[in-house]
C-alpha atoms as one frame of an Amber mdcrd trajectory, in Angstrom:
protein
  30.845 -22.653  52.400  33.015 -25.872  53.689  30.732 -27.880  52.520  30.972
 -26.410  48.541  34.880 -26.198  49.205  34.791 -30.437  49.981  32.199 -30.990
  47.255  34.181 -29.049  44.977  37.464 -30.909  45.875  35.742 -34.044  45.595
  34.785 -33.030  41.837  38.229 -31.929  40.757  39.389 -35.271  42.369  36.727
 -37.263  40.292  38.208 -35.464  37.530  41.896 -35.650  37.885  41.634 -39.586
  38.686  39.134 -39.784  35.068  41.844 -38.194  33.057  44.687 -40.411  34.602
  42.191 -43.213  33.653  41.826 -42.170  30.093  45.566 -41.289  29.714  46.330
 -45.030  31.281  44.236 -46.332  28.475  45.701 -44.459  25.639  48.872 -45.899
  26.204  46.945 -49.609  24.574  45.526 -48.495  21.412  47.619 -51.923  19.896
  47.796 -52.383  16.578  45.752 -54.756  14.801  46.938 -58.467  15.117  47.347
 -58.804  11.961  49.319 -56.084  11.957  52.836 -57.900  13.179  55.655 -55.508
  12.796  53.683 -52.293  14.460  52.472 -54.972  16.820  56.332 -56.175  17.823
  57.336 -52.000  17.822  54.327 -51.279  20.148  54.914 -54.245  22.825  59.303
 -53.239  22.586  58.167 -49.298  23.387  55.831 -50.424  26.091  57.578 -52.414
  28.423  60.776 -51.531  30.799  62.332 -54.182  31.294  63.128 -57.621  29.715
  64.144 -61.213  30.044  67.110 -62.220  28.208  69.171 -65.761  27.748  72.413
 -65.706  26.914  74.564 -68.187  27.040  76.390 -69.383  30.260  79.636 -69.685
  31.258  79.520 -69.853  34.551  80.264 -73.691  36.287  77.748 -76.020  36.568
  75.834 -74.026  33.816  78.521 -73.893  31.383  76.771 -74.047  27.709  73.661
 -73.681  28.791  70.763 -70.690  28.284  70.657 -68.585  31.446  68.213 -66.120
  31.187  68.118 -63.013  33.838  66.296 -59.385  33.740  67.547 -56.283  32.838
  65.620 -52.634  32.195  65.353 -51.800  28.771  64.022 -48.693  26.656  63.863
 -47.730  22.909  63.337 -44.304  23.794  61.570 -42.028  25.532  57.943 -42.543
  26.343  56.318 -42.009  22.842  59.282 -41.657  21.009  60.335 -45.204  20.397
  63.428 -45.777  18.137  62.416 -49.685  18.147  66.064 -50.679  19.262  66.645
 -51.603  22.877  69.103 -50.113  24.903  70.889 -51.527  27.887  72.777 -49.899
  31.070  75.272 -52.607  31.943  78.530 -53.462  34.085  81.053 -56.179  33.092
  80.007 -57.221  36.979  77.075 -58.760  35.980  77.523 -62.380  35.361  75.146
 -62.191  32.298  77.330 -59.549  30.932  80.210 -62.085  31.620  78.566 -64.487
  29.368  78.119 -62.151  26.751  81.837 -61.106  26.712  82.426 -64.737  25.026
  79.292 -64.753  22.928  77.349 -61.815  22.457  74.178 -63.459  21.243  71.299
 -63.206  23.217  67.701 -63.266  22.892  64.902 -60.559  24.515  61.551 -61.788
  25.657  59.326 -58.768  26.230  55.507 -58.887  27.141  52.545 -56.804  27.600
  52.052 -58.776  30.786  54.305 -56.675  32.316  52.080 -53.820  32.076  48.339
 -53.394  33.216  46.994 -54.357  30.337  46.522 -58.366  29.693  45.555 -57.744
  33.822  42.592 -55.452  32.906  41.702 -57.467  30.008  41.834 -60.836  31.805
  44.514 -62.067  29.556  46.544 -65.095  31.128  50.386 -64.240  30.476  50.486
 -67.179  28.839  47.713 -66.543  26.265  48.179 -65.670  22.645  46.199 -62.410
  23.389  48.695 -60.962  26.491  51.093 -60.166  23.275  54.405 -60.822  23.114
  57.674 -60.947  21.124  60.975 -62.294  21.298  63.964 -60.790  19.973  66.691
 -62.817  18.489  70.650 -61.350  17.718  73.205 -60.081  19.844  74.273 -57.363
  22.097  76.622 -54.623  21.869  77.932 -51.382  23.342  77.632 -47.853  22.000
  79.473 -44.461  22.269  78.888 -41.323  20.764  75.738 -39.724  19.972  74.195
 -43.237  20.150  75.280 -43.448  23.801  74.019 -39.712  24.775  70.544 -41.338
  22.952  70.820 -44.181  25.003  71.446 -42.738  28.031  68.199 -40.139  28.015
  66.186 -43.449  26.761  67.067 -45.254  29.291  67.483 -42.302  32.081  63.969
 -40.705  31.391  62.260 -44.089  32.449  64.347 -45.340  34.752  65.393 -42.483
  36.784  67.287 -44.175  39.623  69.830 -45.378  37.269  71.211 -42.173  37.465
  72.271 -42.864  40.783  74.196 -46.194  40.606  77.583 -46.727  42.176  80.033
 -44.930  39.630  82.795 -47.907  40.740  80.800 -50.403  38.336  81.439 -48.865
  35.176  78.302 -48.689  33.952  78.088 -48.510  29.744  75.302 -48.121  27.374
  74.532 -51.225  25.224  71.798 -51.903  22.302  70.323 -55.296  21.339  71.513
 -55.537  17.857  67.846 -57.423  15.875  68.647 -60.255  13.741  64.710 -61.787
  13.943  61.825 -61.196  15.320  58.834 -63.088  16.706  55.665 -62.268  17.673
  52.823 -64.065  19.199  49.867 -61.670  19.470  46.906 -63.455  18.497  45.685
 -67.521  17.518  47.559 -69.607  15.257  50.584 -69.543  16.226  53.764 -67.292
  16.243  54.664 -65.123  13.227  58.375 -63.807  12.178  59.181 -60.670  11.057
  62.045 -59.239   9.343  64.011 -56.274  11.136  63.616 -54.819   8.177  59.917
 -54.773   8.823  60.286 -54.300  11.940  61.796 -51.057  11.843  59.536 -49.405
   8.847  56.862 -50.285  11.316  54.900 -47.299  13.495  53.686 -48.455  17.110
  51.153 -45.696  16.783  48.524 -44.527  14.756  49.032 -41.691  12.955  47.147
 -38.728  13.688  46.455 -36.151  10.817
C-alpha cells in the first residue's frame, strides 16, 4: 500500500511539474517578427524590470547618459496596458536627473526572462528580442495611480513593504518612439500610435 501511495505521489508530481512546464511556455507564444508593434507590446508586458538612461547631473557625469535599473509593469500579468509604470523616490539619483530633464529612454529584453536561455539566443542576438523606448517620464495620481499601483504591486510584491520615509510615487514612461529589434536586418520603428492598437496576444475565439 506504501508503495502505490509513493508511486502515486510520484505521478501527481510528474504531473504538477508538466503543467508548470506547459504554463512556463505559454507565456512565449511571440508574435510574428514581422509583426513589430504586437512584438514591442509582448516583450514591454513580459519583462519586470528595465534599464533606463537619463541624463546626468550628478559631478563628474554631468551631461552625460547614466543608465540604472528600475522594476517596471504595464499591468498585471496578462492584462498589459502597454505603458510602463514606475515606483520611485526623489532619493534616487536617477530620479534627481529626471527632475531637470524628464527624458529618458527604456531598454527592455526578453533576455531577462527564460526564454532567449532555452532557445540558445545570445542577449545580444537579433532573435533574444528587444525594444527600446524613447520619451520621458512622469508621475500620476488618481485612478491612474490606483492602476499603477496594483500593476506594479501584483508583480512586485515586496514593494509594498518599502520604507514609507522615501516617499515613494507612481510614475509612467510617457512613449514618444519605439524600436524594436526582433529579428535580421536591422532595427525597425514604430509609432506609439501603433504601438498601442497593437495586441501582445493572440486572440482566442
Amino acid at each position: 500500500m506504501r508503495a502505490l501511495w509513493r508511486t502515486a505521489r510520484v505521478l501527481l508530481l510528474g504531473l504538477s511539474l508538466a503543467s508548470l512546464s506547459l504554463c512556463g511556455a505559454s507565456r512565449f507564444h511571440i508574435p510574428p517578427h514581422e509583426q513589430v508593434a504586437r512584438v514591442a507590446r509582448f516583450v514591454a508586458h513580459q519583462v519586470d524590470w528595465a534599464s533606463m538612461a537619463t541624463i546626468a547631473t550628478h559631478k563628474p557625469v554631468v551631461g552625460q547618459p547614466f543608465s540604472n535599473v528600475f522594476s517596471v509593469s504595464d499591468g498585471p500579468r496578462g492584462s498589459g496596458s502597454g505603458v510602463p509604470y514606475m515606483y520611485l523616490t526623489r532619493m534616487e539619483i536617477s530620479v534627481q536627473d529626471l527632475e531637470v530633464s524628464a527624458v529618458a529612454s527604456l531598454s527592455m529584453s526578453l533576455a531577462q526572462t527564460d526564454y532567449c536561455r532555452q532557445q540558445s539566443f545570445d542577449p545580444q542576438s537579433p532573435l533574444c528580442a528587444h525594444i527600446i523606448l524613447s520619451g520621458s517620464v512622469q508621475e500620476v495620481n488618481g485612478t491612474e495611480a490606483e492602476f499603477a499601483k496594483k500593476a506594479l504591486f501584483t508583480r512586485h510584491p515586496e514593494m509594498i513593504d518599502w520604507p514609507s520615509d522615501h516617499n515613494w510615487f507612481f510614475a509612467k514612461f510617457n512613449i514618444t518612439q519605439v524600436w524594436v529589434l526582433d529579428y535580421f536586418g536591422g532595427v525597425k520603428t514604430v509609432t506609439p500610435d501603433e504601438y498601442f492598437q497593437a495586441t501582445p496576444y493572440r486572440k482566442h475565439h
